[in-house]
Amino acid sequence: MNEMRPVYLLGAAVTPVAEHWERSLGDLAHEACAAALGDLPRTAVDALVVANALAPALQLQAQLGAALADACGLTGIEAWAVEAGGAAGGVALRQAALMIAAGAAELVVVLGAEKVSDVLDARREAATALSSDADWEGVHGATLTAQWAMLMRRYMHDYGVGAADFAPFPVNAHARAVANPAALYRFAVAPGRIAGAAPVADPLVLLDCATAADGAAAVVLASAALAGRFAGPPIRLAGSAVATDRLALHARRDPLWLAAAGQATALALRRAGLAIGDIGAAELTDPHGIAAALALEAGGFVARGSAVRHAADGRFGSGGVLPLANAGGYKARGDLLGATGVYQVAELAALMRTPGAPRATLAQCLGGVGATAAVTVLVRDDA
Amino acid sequence: MELPRHWRLRAARYRLLGARHRSTGEVVFPREPRHAADAWDDLPLSGAAELYSFSVVRQPATDDDAPPALLALVRLAEGPLITARITDCRADELTIGMPLEMVTRALRALGPDGLIVYGYAFRPLVWPA
């Protein structure tokens, strides 16, 4: 793999996360893509990789490569969409990075776009459940939220923790979203309010459940030749990895162990030449505290069964050892489904440009309950 | 018309037909393409189980799952873990580890074609040993 070329992050942009009643998938895609490209000539773009999870189910629209290249004014270029449920964004980033690393492209746009507000709640829940095993989970009425809830209840049973002990995760997410103008929910939530919120899928309550919303994010990746044209220390996509697990949650030997998340994290770090302790901030698939806890444990960030205790100690808050949800995470920025992985990387890149920011960060997104895991490691090459 | 995709799963859905490895004795459910006939024998499972975890689903994906629906991960006596609905009881009667038994229930009513999909569900053991 030594002959692979380095890949740089040239630009990134996101649209506000919201229920965009007046705007289509194409409208949102165009806004993010145009903002990320800035004044780069459109002729410099070699390819467009689209990340989306639900357009075929909700908009009855497939062939999103051509559809969104058209919407973005890039008609004619190589374009296609990646399908990996909620992991699509991370998988698309890796595919684009591989094209550049292999010398097959100099500049690739990764575009995450999702539009969920075109349908009512039940159809959205049904579409979200498409990531589960249709014959052995979906037919019994399993929803993604209910699956995380079952893992939470078992985790509470095995480790002797209560539902309220997961509150530091949504509390941190909401606190961090206040400063993010693109976030869905820009307000803080007091820890005491979480446990008393309305149940959604017991033991999960409303204030520990992310909301799916509309938005688009674009990241421009390029080779070293093009990256040198921009001011400031360059940010490099230093490593990426994708791993899979058994599709059905029940088919895994140990449902509380997100094996794909662990495998992809270790592999991406190794490809970046980094150790887990080098990561100074991270974004995870954290629609619920339990999801963050299991990803942290499988990823090797904390010991098994200890994530909730570390959260209480402030380890994952602003100023902690590993700040999470730096722009609000799934809970407060919003759940963009297939687009989320692109949002995560755009958010981390912005964070890495602020004074005192960490030099290395990691984004991890999951499809379903971790059947696909995609990890991206970013490194700022300080002079 | 989704008849074939449900019809071909009838043995697993109605009789919990799984498979057992001829030499190791490992039991799987459902039987998958990689469980080849030269090493795995069909095995109908007993339906005895215990509750691994559960949730009360208040935002269902379809009208067939009138809320609140009880969804569970169920550990079958022979070993496999499966996803199924819990029926004939209330959420406050459930505890992790409690014994369950299989029953057959309607899972889905598939629109104007009239197909009703039946399959396994579980309930607390009616006559504990």
Short mmCIF file of C-alpha atoms in Angstrom, two decimals:
data_model
loop_
_atom_site.label_atom_id
_atom_site.label_comp_id
_atom_site.label_asym_id
_atom_site.label_seq_id
_atom_site.Cartn_x
_atom_site.Cartn_y
_atom_site.Cartn_z
CA MET A 1 0.00 0.00 0.00
CA ASN A 2 3.07 2.28 0.15
CA GLU A 3 2.58 3.50 -3.39
CA MET A 4 -0.81 5.04 -2.49
CA ARG A 5 -0.90 8.83 -2.83
CA PRO A 6 -1.90 11.08 0.10
CA VAL A 7 -5.44 12.51 0.05
CA TYR A 8 -6.27 16.03 1.24
CA LEU A 9 -9.48 17.70 2.29
CA LEU A 10 -9.79 20.82 0.17
CA GLY A 11 -13.15 22.15 1.24
CA ALA A 12 -16.33 21.20 3.08
CA ALA A 13 -19.77 22.67 3.59
CA VAL A 14 -23.11 21.68 5.11
CA THR A 15 -26.66 22.97 4.83
CA PRO A 16 -28.65 23.66 8.00
CA VAL A 17 -30.26 20.49 9.35
CA ALA A 18 -34.02 21.04 9.42
CA GLU A 19 -37.37 20.05 7.98
CA HIS A 20 -36.84 21.80 4.65
CA TRP A 21 -40.44 21.77 3.42
CA GLU A 22 -39.75 24.05 0.46
CA ARG A 23 -36.56 22.36 -0.70
CA SER A 24 -35.90 19.10 -2.52
CA LEU A 25 -33.03 16.63 -2.27
CA GLY A 26 -31.52 18.32 -5.33
CA ASP A 27 -31.87 21.82 -3.82
CA LEU A 28 -30.03 20.75 -0.67
CA ALA A 29 -27.35 18.88 -2.63
CA HIS A 30 -26.73 21.89 -4.84
CA GLU A 31 -26.32 24.26 -1.89
CA ALA A 32 -23.77 22.05 -0.10
CA CYS A 33 -21.83 21.20 -3.25
CA ALA A 34 -21.59 24.82 -4.45
CA ALA A 35 -20.47 26.03 -1.01
CA ALA A 36 -17.82 23.28 -0.69
CA LEU A 37 -16.39 23.93 -4.17
CA GLY A 38 -16.34 27.73 -3.71
CA ASP A 39 -14.59 29.32 -6.67
CA LEU A 40 -12.91 26.09 -7.80
CA PRO A 41 -13.63 25.64 -11.51
CA ARG A 42 -16.27 22.94 -11.98
CA THR A 43 -14.10 21.46 -14.73
CA ALA A 44 -11.58 20.48 -12.03
CA VAL A 45 -14.04 17.95 -10.57
CA ASP A 46 -13.25 14.41 -11.75
CA ALA A 47 -16.03 12.55 -9.98
CA LEU A 48 -19.00 12.84 -7.61
CA VAL A 49 -19.70 10.15 -5.02
CA VAL A 50 -23.17 10.41 -3.48
CA ALA A 51 -24.11 9.08 -0.04
CA ASN A 52 -27.80 8.53 0.65
CA ALA A 53 -29.87 5.91 2.43
CA LEU A 54 -33.55 6.49 1.74
CA ALA A 55 -34.20 8.31 -1.55
CA PRO A 56 -35.27 5.11 -3.37
CA ALA A 57 -37.80 4.40 -0.57
CA LEU A 58 -38.97 7.94 0.28
CA GLN A 59 -38.64 9.91 -2.99
CA LEU A 60 -38.94 6.83 -5.25
CA GLN A 61 -35.73 8.10 -6.81
CA ALA A 62 -32.69 5.96 -7.56
CA GLN A 63 -29.68 6.53 -9.84
CA LEU A 64 -28.64 9.33 -7.55
CA GLY A 65 -25.21 9.77 -9.13
CA ALA A 66 -26.70 11.18 -12.30
CA ALA A 67 -29.60 12.84 -10.48
CA LEU A 68 -27.44 14.85 -8.10
CA ALA A 69 -24.60 15.54 -10.57
CA ASP A 70 -27.34 17.15 -12.65
CA ALA A 71 -28.69 19.12 -9.68
CA CYS A 72 -25.18 20.33 -8.82
CA GLY A 73 -24.37 21.49 -12.34
CA LEU A 74 -21.79 18.73 -12.80
CA THR A 75 -23.59 16.86 -15.61
CA GLY A 76 -21.19 14.73 -17.57
CA ILE A 77 -18.78 13.66 -14.84
CA GLU A 78 -18.37 10.19 -13.36
CA ALA A 79 -20.94 9.90 -10.58
CA TRP A 80 -22.60 7.17 -8.56
CA ALA A 81 -24.24 6.57 -5.20
CA VAL A 82 -23.09 4.42 -2.33
CA GLU A 83 -25.71 2.35 -0.47
CA ALA A 84 -24.76 1.24 3.04
CA GLY A 85 -27.62 2.52 5.23
CA GLY A 86 -26.44 5.02 7.80
CA ALA A 87 -22.81 4.18 6.96
CA ALA A 88 -23.14 5.45 3.37
CA GLY A 89 -21.34 8.74 4.10
CA GLY A 90 -18.24 7.05 5.49
CA VAL A 91 -18.22 4.43 2.73
CA ALA A 92 -18.49 7.19 0.07
CA LEU A 93 -15.59 9.10 1.64
CA ARG A 94 -13.44 5.97 1.50
CA GLN A 95 -14.35 5.26 -2.13
CA ALA A 96 -13.49 8.83 -3.14
CA ALA A 97 -10.23 8.72 -1.18
CA LEU A 98 -9.26 5.44 -2.84
CA MET A 99 -9.80 6.98 -6.31
CA ILE A 100 -7.37 9.77 -5.48
CA ALA A 101 -4.91 7.53 -3.64
CA ALA A 102 -4.82 5.20 -6.63
CA GLY A 103 -4.18 8.03 -9.07
CA ALA A 104 -7.51 7.55 -10.84
CA ALA A 105 -8.70 11.06 -9.95
CA GLU A 106 -7.25 14.38 -8.76
CA LEU A 107 -10.38 15.92 -7.26
CA VAL A 108 -13.54 14.18 -6.08
CA VAL A 109 -16.65 15.62 -4.39
CA VAL A 110 -18.31 13.47 -1.73
CA LEU A 111 -21.91 14.54 -1.36
CA GLY A 112 -24.17 13.29 1.43
CA ALA A 113 -27.82 14.21 0.97
CA GLU A 114 -30.95 13.02 2.73
CA LYS A 115 -34.56 14.18 2.61
CA VAL A 116 -36.84 12.55 5.17
CA SER A 117 -39.58 15.15 5.71
CA ASP A 118 -41.47 14.22 2.53
CA VAL A 119 -43.33 11.42 4.34
CA LEU A 120 -45.11 10.87 7.66
CA ASP A 121 -43.51 9.25 10.71
CA ALA A 122 -44.61 5.65 10.12
CA ARG A 123 -43.19 5.54 6.59
CA ARG A 124 -39.97 7.09 7.85
CA GLU A 125 -39.69 4.46 10.59
CA ALA A 126 -40.37 1.76 8.01
CA ALA A 127 -37.71 3.17 5.69
CA THR A 128 -35.19 3.38 8.53
CA ALA A 129 -35.90 -0.26 9.30
CA LEU A 130 -34.76 -1.15 5.76
CA SER A 131 -31.26 -1.47 7.21
CA SER A 132 -32.35 -4.37 9.39
CA ASP A 133 -32.90 -7.96 8.25
CA ALA A 134 -36.28 -7.83 6.46
CA ASP A 135 -37.14 -11.54 6.82
CA TRP A 136 -36.00 -12.10 10.40
CA GLU A 137 -36.23 -8.68 12.08
CA GLY A 138 -38.37 -6.32 10.00
CA VAL A 139 -41.32 -8.70 9.68
CA HIS A 140 -41.57 -8.83 13.49
CA GLY A 141 -41.84 -5.05 13.71
CA ALA A 142 -38.25 -4.32 14.70
CA THR A 143 -37.31 -0.66 14.31
CA LEU A 144 -33.78 0.68 14.63
CA THR A 145 -34.76 2.60 17.78
CA ALA A 146 -36.28 -0.52 19.36
CA GLN A 147 -33.10 -2.50 18.60
CA TRP A 148 -30.89 0.08 20.33
CA ALA A 149 -33.42 0.06 23.20
CA MET A 150 -33.10 -3.72 23.61
CA LEU A 151 -29.31 -3.38 23.70
CA MET A 152 -29.65 -0.62 26.31
CA ARG A 153 -31.85 -2.76 28.55
CA ARG A 154 -29.45 -5.69 28.32
CA TYR A 155 -26.45 -3.40 28.99
CA MET A 156 -28.22 -2.04 32.09
CA HIS A 157 -28.86 -5.61 33.23
CA ASP A 158 -25.31 -6.84 32.61
CA TYR A 159 -23.45 -3.84 34.07
CA GLY A 160 -25.85 -2.68 36.77
CA VAL A 161 -26.42 0.84 35.42
CA GLY A 162 -29.69 2.78 35.16
CA ALA A 163 -31.34 4.52 32.21
CA ALA A 164 -30.50 7.92 33.73
CA ASP A 165 -26.77 7.02 33.68
CA PHE A 166 -26.77 7.49 29.89
CA ALA A 167 -27.85 11.14 30.22
CA PRO A 168 -24.33 12.65 29.91
CA PHE A 169 -24.31 11.70 26.20
CA PRO A 170 -27.43 13.67 25.10
CA VAL A 171 -26.61 16.46 27.58
CA ASN A 172 -23.16 16.89 25.99
CA ALA A 173 -24.60 16.69 22.46
CA HIS A 174 -27.13 19.45 23.15
CA ALA A 175 -24.53 21.63 24.90
CA ARG A 176 -22.18 21.39 21.90
CA ALA A 177 -24.93 22.11 19.33
CA VAL A 178 -25.59 25.57 20.77
CA ALA A 179 -22.56 26.92 18.89
CA ASN A 180 -23.40 25.14 15.61
CA PRO A 181 -25.58 27.34 13.38
CA ALA A 182 -26.44 24.32 11.20
CA ALA A 183 -27.69 22.14 14.08
CA LEU A 184 -31.31 20.99 14.31
CA TYR A 185 -31.61 21.64 18.06
CA ARG A 186 -29.53 24.58 19.30
CA PHE A 187 -30.48 24.44 22.98
CA ALA A 188 -29.00 22.91 26.10
CA VAL A 189 -30.83 20.21 28.05
CA ALA A 190 -30.49 19.84 31.83
CA PRO A 191 -29.40 16.34 32.93
CA GLY A 192 -32.43 16.00 35.21
CA ARG A 193 -34.87 16.39 32.31
CA ILE A 194 -33.71 13.32 30.37
CA ALA A 195 -35.13 10.54 32.52
CA GLY A 196 -38.55 12.17 32.84
CA ALA A 197 -39.07 12.56 29.08
CA ALA A 198 -41.75 10.59 27.23
CA PRO A 199 -40.87 6.97 26.41
CA VAL A 200 -40.18 6.19 22.72
CA ALA A 201 -38.99 2.58 22.91
CA ASP A 202 -38.49 1.71 26.57
CA PRO A 203 -36.02 2.21 28.16
CA LEU A 204 -35.22 4.89 25.55
CA VAL A 205 -36.95 8.23 26.11
CA LEU A 206 -37.49 11.19 23.80
CA LEU A 207 -34.50 13.20 25.03
CA ASP A 208 -32.18 10.23 24.39
CA CYS A 209 -33.43 9.72 20.81
CA ALA A 210 -32.09 11.54 17.76
CA THR A 211 -34.46 13.10 15.23
CA ALA A 212 -34.08 12.34 11.53
CA ALA A 213 -34.05 15.51 9.43
CA ASP A 214 -33.17 16.90 5.99
CA GLY A 215 -29.80 18.22 4.89
CA ALA A 216 -26.78 17.86 2.67
CA ALA A 217 -23.03 17.98 3.25
CA ALA A 218 -20.20 18.06 0.73
CA VAL A 219 -16.50 17.36 1.17
CA VAL A 220 -13.94 18.03 -1.56
CA LEU A 221 -11.02 15.59 -1.61
CA ALA A 222 -7.93 16.15 -3.73
CA SER A 223 -4.39 15.00 -4.42
CA ALA A 224 -1.31 16.82 -3.08
CA ALA A 225 -0.87 18.81 -6.31
CA LEU A 226 -4.19 20.56 -5.85
CA ALA A 227 -4.08 20.74 -2.06
CA GLY A 228 -0.99 22.95 -2.18
CA ARG A 229 -3.02 25.76 -3.76
CA PHE A 230 -4.78 26.59 -0.51
CA ALA A 231 -3.64 28.61 2.49
CA GLY A 232 -3.24 27.23 6.01
CA PRO A 233 -2.03 23.84 7.23
CA PRO A 234 -3.58 21.12 5.05
CA ILE A 235 -5.92 18.50 6.51
CA ARG A 236 -5.23 15.00 5.28
CA LEU A 237 -7.61 12.08 5.09
CA ALA A 238 -4.95 9.90 6.67
CA GLY A 239 -6.82 6.63 6.96
CA SER A 240 -10.18 5.04 6.32
CA ALA A 241 -11.75 1.63 6.67
CA VAL A 242 -15.04 -0.18 6.24
CA ALA A 243 -16.05 -3.39 8.03
CA THR A 244 -19.23 -5.45 8.25
CA ASP A 245 -20.96 -7.61 10.84
CA ARG A 246 -23.88 -10.05 10.74
CA LEU A 247 -26.86 -8.10 9.35
CA ALA A 248 -29.30 -9.35 11.98
CA LEU A 249 -28.50 -8.14 15.49
CA HIS A 250 -29.58 -11.49 16.97
CA ALA A 251 -27.16 -13.41 14.73
CA ARG A 252 -24.12 -11.93 16.46
CA ARG A 253 -22.36 -14.04 19.04
CA ASP A 254 -22.38 -11.07 21.42
CA PRO A 255 -25.00 -8.41 20.58
CA LEU A 256 -23.39 -5.88 22.96
CA TRP A 257 -20.14 -5.97 20.99
CA LEU A 258 -20.15 -3.87 17.78
CA ALA A 259 -17.48 -5.94 16.05
CA ALA A 260 -17.53 -4.00 12.76
CA ALA A 261 -17.08 -0.70 14.62
CA GLY A 262 -14.08 -2.11 16.44
CA GLN A 263 -12.54 -3.62 13.33
CA ALA A 264 -12.97 -0.49 11.17
CA THR A 265 -11.59 1.77 13.90
CA ALA A 266 -8.47 -0.34 14.40
CA LEU A 267 -7.89 -0.65 10.65
CA ALA A 268 -8.34 3.06 9.90
CA LEU A 269 -5.97 4.02 12.73
CA ARG A 270 -3.36 1.55 11.49
CA ARG A 271 -3.63 2.90 7.94
CA ALA A 272 -3.17 6.43 9.36
CA GLY A 273 -0.15 5.31 11.37
CA LEU A 274 -1.80 6.45 14.60
CA ALA A 275 -2.67 4.94 17.96
CA ILE A 276 -6.02 5.39 19.66
CA GLY A 277 -4.51 7.85 22.14
CA ASP A 278 -3.57 10.20 19.28
CA ILE A 279 -7.22 10.96 18.54
CA GLY A 280 -8.19 14.26 20.16
CA ALA A 281 -11.86 14.43 19.15
CA ALA A 282 -14.35 12.07 17.53
CA GLU A 283 -17.77 11.82 15.95
CA LEU A 284 -19.74 8.61 16.39
CA THR A 285 -23.13 7.22 15.45
CA ASP A 286 -24.72 8.46 18.67
CA PRO A 287 -28.51 8.66 18.19
CA HIS A 288 -28.77 7.32 21.77
CA GLY A 289 -26.33 7.18 24.67
CA ILE A 290 -26.21 3.38 24.38
CA ALA A 291 -25.02 3.62 20.75
CA ALA A 292 -22.14 5.90 21.72
CA ALA A 293 -21.27 3.69 24.69
CA LEU A 294 -21.10 0.49 22.62
CA ALA A 295 -19.09 2.19 19.83
CA LEU A 296 -16.60 3.57 22.36
CA GLU A 297 -16.13 0.15 23.96
CA ALA A 298 -15.81 -1.81 20.70
CA GLY A 299 -13.54 0.89 19.27
CA GLY A 300 -11.13 0.43 22.16
CA PHE A 301 -11.50 3.99 23.47
CA VAL A 302 -12.61 2.70 26.89
CA ALA A 303 -12.81 -0.71 28.57
CA ARG A 304 -15.88 -2.85 28.15
CA GLY A 305 -18.71 -1.87 30.49
CA SER A 306 -17.05 1.41 31.49
CA ALA A 307 -18.32 3.95 28.91
CA VAL A 308 -21.16 5.22 31.08
CA ARG A 309 -18.84 5.81 34.06
CA HIS A 310 -16.33 7.69 31.85
CA ALA A 311 -19.16 9.81 30.46
CA ALA A 312 -20.17 10.79 33.99
CA ASP A 313 -16.55 11.83 34.62
CA GLY A 314 -16.68 14.25 31.67
CA ARG A 315 -14.29 12.30 29.48
CA PHE A 316 -16.38 12.89 26.33
CA GLY A 317 -17.39 16.51 26.98
CA SER A 318 -15.79 19.70 25.78
CA GLY A 319 -12.31 19.80 27.34
CA GLY A 320 -12.36 16.06 28.07
CA VAL A 321 -9.87 13.46 26.83
CA LEU A 322 -12.06 12.56 23.84
CA PRO A 323 -14.71 15.21 23.09
CA LEU A 324 -17.69 13.73 21.22
CA ALA A 325 -20.61 15.29 19.33
CA ASN A 326 -18.51 18.42 18.75
CA ALA A 327 -21.23 19.99 16.58
CA GLY A 328 -24.15 18.32 18.37
CA GLY A 329 -23.86 14.72 17.18
CA TYR A 330 -26.89 12.75 15.99
CA LYS A 331 -28.94 13.88 18.97
CA ALA A 332 -28.71 17.65 18.52
CA ARG A 333 -27.20 18.31 15.07
CA GLY A 334 -29.72 15.77 13.80
CA ASP A 335 -29.66 12.32 12.17
CA LEU A 336 -28.97 12.73 8.43
CA LEU A 337 -29.00 8.94 7.80
CA GLY A 338 -26.83 8.24 4.74
CA ALA A 339 -25.48 11.81 4.72
CA THR A 340 -24.32 11.83 8.34
CA GLY A 341 -20.81 10.50 7.69
CA VAL A 342 -20.13 13.47 5.40
CA TYR A 343 -21.51 15.90 8.00
CA GLN A 344 -19.18 14.38 10.59
CA VAL A 345 -16.06 14.95 8.48
CA ALA A 346 -17.10 18.50 7.52
CA GLU A 347 -17.64 19.26 11.23
CA LEU A 348 -14.32 17.77 12.32
CA ALA A 349 -12.44 19.64 9.56
CA ALA A 350 -13.96 22.93 10.79
CA LEU A 351 -13.04 22.03 14.38
CA MET A 352 -9.44 21.28 13.37
CA ARG A 353 -9.10 24.82 11.96
CA THR A 354 -9.87 26.43 15.34
CA PRO A 355 -7.10 27.53 17.76
CA GLY A 356 -5.94 24.79 20.12
CA ALA A 357 -7.84 22.10 18.20
CA PRO A 358 -6.54 18.52 18.14
CA ARG A 359 -4.23 17.46 15.31
CA ALA A 360 -5.97 14.13 14.70
CA THR A 361 -9.68 13.29 14.78
CA LEU A 362 -11.87 10.31 13.90
CA ALA A 363 -15.35 9.94 12.43
CA GLN A 364 -17.29 6.68 12.64
CA CYS A 365 -20.70 6.04 11.13
CA LEU A 366 -22.79 2.88 11.32
CA GLY A 367 -25.37 1.27 9.07
CA GLY A 368 -28.27 -0.14 11.08
CA VAL A 369 -27.11 -1.39 14.47
CA GLY A 370 -23.53 -1.58 13.25
CA ALA A 371 -23.83 -4.12 10.40
CA THR A 372 -21.64 -1.71 8.41
CA ALA A 373 -19.07 0.54 10.06
CA ALA A 374 -17.10 3.19 8.20
CA VAL A 375 -14.27 5.11 9.86
CA THR A 376 -12.38 8.16 8.60
CA VAL A 377 -9.24 9.54 10.30
CA LEU A 378 -8.24 13.17 9.68
CA VAL A 379 -4.78 14.62 10.43
CA ARG A 380 -3.73 18.26 10.21
CA ASP A 381 -0.19 18.54 8.79
CA ASP A 382 1.15 21.42 10.88
CA ALA A 383 4.25 23.13 9.45
CA MET B 1 -47.59 -9.77 -4.39
CA GLU B 2 -45.16 -10.96 -1.75
CA LEU B 3 -46.45 -14.53 -1.48
CA PRO B 4 -43.26 -16.42 -2.47
CA ARG B 5 -40.92 -14.57 -0.14
CA HIS B 6 -43.04 -15.51 2.87
CA TRP B 7 -44.16 -18.93 1.64
CA ARG B 8 -40.58 -20.16 1.23
CA LEU B 9 -39.86 -19.41 4.90
CA ARG B 10 -42.86 -21.36 6.21
CA ALA B 11 -40.93 -24.18 7.87
CA ALA B 12 -38.86 -21.78 9.95
CA ARG B 13 -41.75 -19.43 10.69
CA TYR B 14 -44.32 -22.12 11.63
CA ARG B 15 -42.17 -24.91 13.09
CA LEU B 16 -38.95 -23.15 14.10
CA LEU B 17 -37.08 -25.43 11.72
CA GLY B 18 -33.37 -24.87 12.25
CA ALA B 19 -30.35 -27.06 11.65
CA ARG B 20 -27.78 -28.99 13.70
CA HIS B 21 -24.18 -29.64 12.74
CA ARG B 22 -23.58 -33.35 12.41
CA SER B 23 -20.23 -33.41 14.25
CA THR B 24 -20.10 -30.36 16.51
CA GLY B 25 -23.78 -30.40 17.52
CA GLU B 26 -24.03 -26.63 17.00
CA VAL B 27 -27.62 -25.51 16.39
CA VAL B 28 -28.54 -22.62 14.10
CA PHE B 29 -31.78 -20.78 13.38
CA PRO B 30 -32.69 -19.93 10.72
CA ARG B 31 -30.84 -22.27 8.41
CA GLU B 32 -28.74 -20.21 5.97
CA PRO B 33 -27.25 -20.94 2.52
CA ARG B 34 -23.84 -21.74 4.05
CA HIS B 35 -25.30 -24.54 6.20
CA ALA B 36 -24.75 -27.20 3.56
CA ALA B 37 -26.66 -30.49 3.57
CA ASP B 38 -23.49 -32.57 3.84
CA ALA B 39 -22.76 -31.25 7.33
CA TRP B 40 -26.05 -29.92 8.71
CA ASP B 41 -29.32 -31.75 9.44
CA ASP B 42 -32.75 -30.15 9.73
CA LEU B 43 -33.82 -29.76 13.34
CA PRO B 44 -37.22 -28.49 14.51
CA LEU B 45 -36.60 -26.49 17.67
CA SER B 46 -38.67 -26.95 20.83
CA GLY B 47 -39.98 -23.40 21.18
CA ALA B 48 -38.71 -23.22 24.77
CA ALA B 49 -36.83 -19.98 25.30
CA GLU B 50 -35.80 -17.25 27.71
CA LEU B 51 -35.99 -13.49 27.46
CA TYR B 52 -32.64 -11.87 26.55
CA SER B 53 -33.98 -8.31 26.27
CA PHE B 54 -37.08 -6.40 25.18
CA SER B 55 -38.52 -3.01 24.34
CA VAL B 56 -41.94 -1.41 24.14
CA VAL B 57 -42.26 -0.01 20.62
CA ARG B 58 -44.35 3.17 20.68
CA GLN B 59 -43.42 4.43 17.18
CA PRO B 60 -44.09 1.40 14.99
CA ALA B 61 -43.13 1.12 11.33
CA THR B 62 -46.51 -0.24 10.21
CA ASP B 63 -50.13 -0.26 11.33
CA ASP B 64 -49.84 -4.00 11.99
CA ASP B 65 -47.81 -3.23 15.08
CA ALA B 66 -50.42 -1.32 17.06
CA PRO B 67 -48.50 0.48 19.78
CA PRO B 68 -47.39 -0.34 22.32
CA ALA B 69 -45.95 -3.51 20.75
CA LEU B 70 -43.54 -5.72 22.70
CA LEU B 71 -40.40 -6.58 20.75
CA ALA B 72 -37.81 -8.96 22.14
CA LEU B 73 -34.54 -10.75 21.65
CA VAL B 74 -35.26 -14.34 22.65
CA ARG B 75 -32.67 -17.01 23.51
CA LEU B 76 -33.95 -20.39 22.29
CA ALA B 77 -33.29 -23.38 24.55
CA GLU B 78 -31.12 -24.96 21.83
CA GLY B 79 -28.88 -21.86 21.71
CA PRO B 80 -29.79 -19.44 18.89
CA LEU B 81 -30.91 -15.88 19.64
CA ILE B 82 -33.83 -14.56 17.57
CA THR B 83 -35.95 -11.42 17.21
CA ALA B 84 -39.67 -11.88 17.88
CA ARG B 85 -42.73 -10.24 19.31
CA ILE B 86 -43.92 -10.97 22.85
CA THR B 87 -47.66 -11.55 23.11
CA ASP B 88 -50.41 -12.29 25.65
CA CYS B 89 -48.87 -10.18 28.42
CA ARG B 90 -48.03 -6.65 29.53
CA ALA B 91 -44.60 -4.99 29.55
CA ASP B 92 -44.53 -4.83 33.37
CA GLU B 93 -44.81 -8.63 33.53
CA LEU B 94 -41.50 -9.08 31.68
CA THR B 95 -38.05 -9.56 33.21
CA ILE B 96 -34.78 -10.51 31.56
CA GLY B 97 -34.14 -14.25 31.92
CA MET B 98 -37.79 -15.30 32.35
CA PRO B 99 -38.95 -18.50 30.58
CA LEU B 100 -40.97 -18.13 27.38
CA GLU B 101 -42.75 -20.44 24.97
CA MET B 102 -43.43 -20.17 21.26
CA VAL B 103 -46.91 -19.48 19.91
CA THR B 104 -48.07 -18.77 16.36
CA ARG B 105 -49.52 -15.38 15.57
CA ALA B 106 -50.37 -13.20 12.55
CA LEU B 107 -47.34 -10.98 11.90
CA ARG B 108 -48.49 -8.95 8.91
CA ALA B 109 -51.57 -8.38 6.77
CA LEU B 110 -50.32 -7.56 3.30
CA GLY B 111 -52.91 -5.27 1.79
CA PRO B 112 -55.51 -5.94 -0.89
CA ASP B 113 -54.02 -9.32 -1.97
CA GLY B 114 -55.26 -10.61 1.34
CA LEU B 115 -52.09 -12.42 2.35
CA ILE B 116 -51.76 -12.75 6.11
CA VAL B 117 -48.25 -13.68 7.20
CA TYR B 118 -48.14 -15.98 10.23
CA GLY B 119 -45.11 -16.83 12.26
CA TYR B 120 -43.62 -17.38 15.68
CA ALA B 121 -44.11 -15.09 18.62
CA PHE B 122 -43.41 -15.80 22.30
CA ARG B 123 -45.31 -15.51 25.56
CA PRO B 124 -44.44 -16.11 29.21
CA LEU B 125 -44.57 -19.84 29.95
CA VAL B 126 -48.19 -20.69 30.85
CA TRP B 127 -47.52 -23.81 32.94
CA PRO B 128 -44.02 -23.46 34.42
CA ALA B 129 -42.47 -26.82 35.38
#
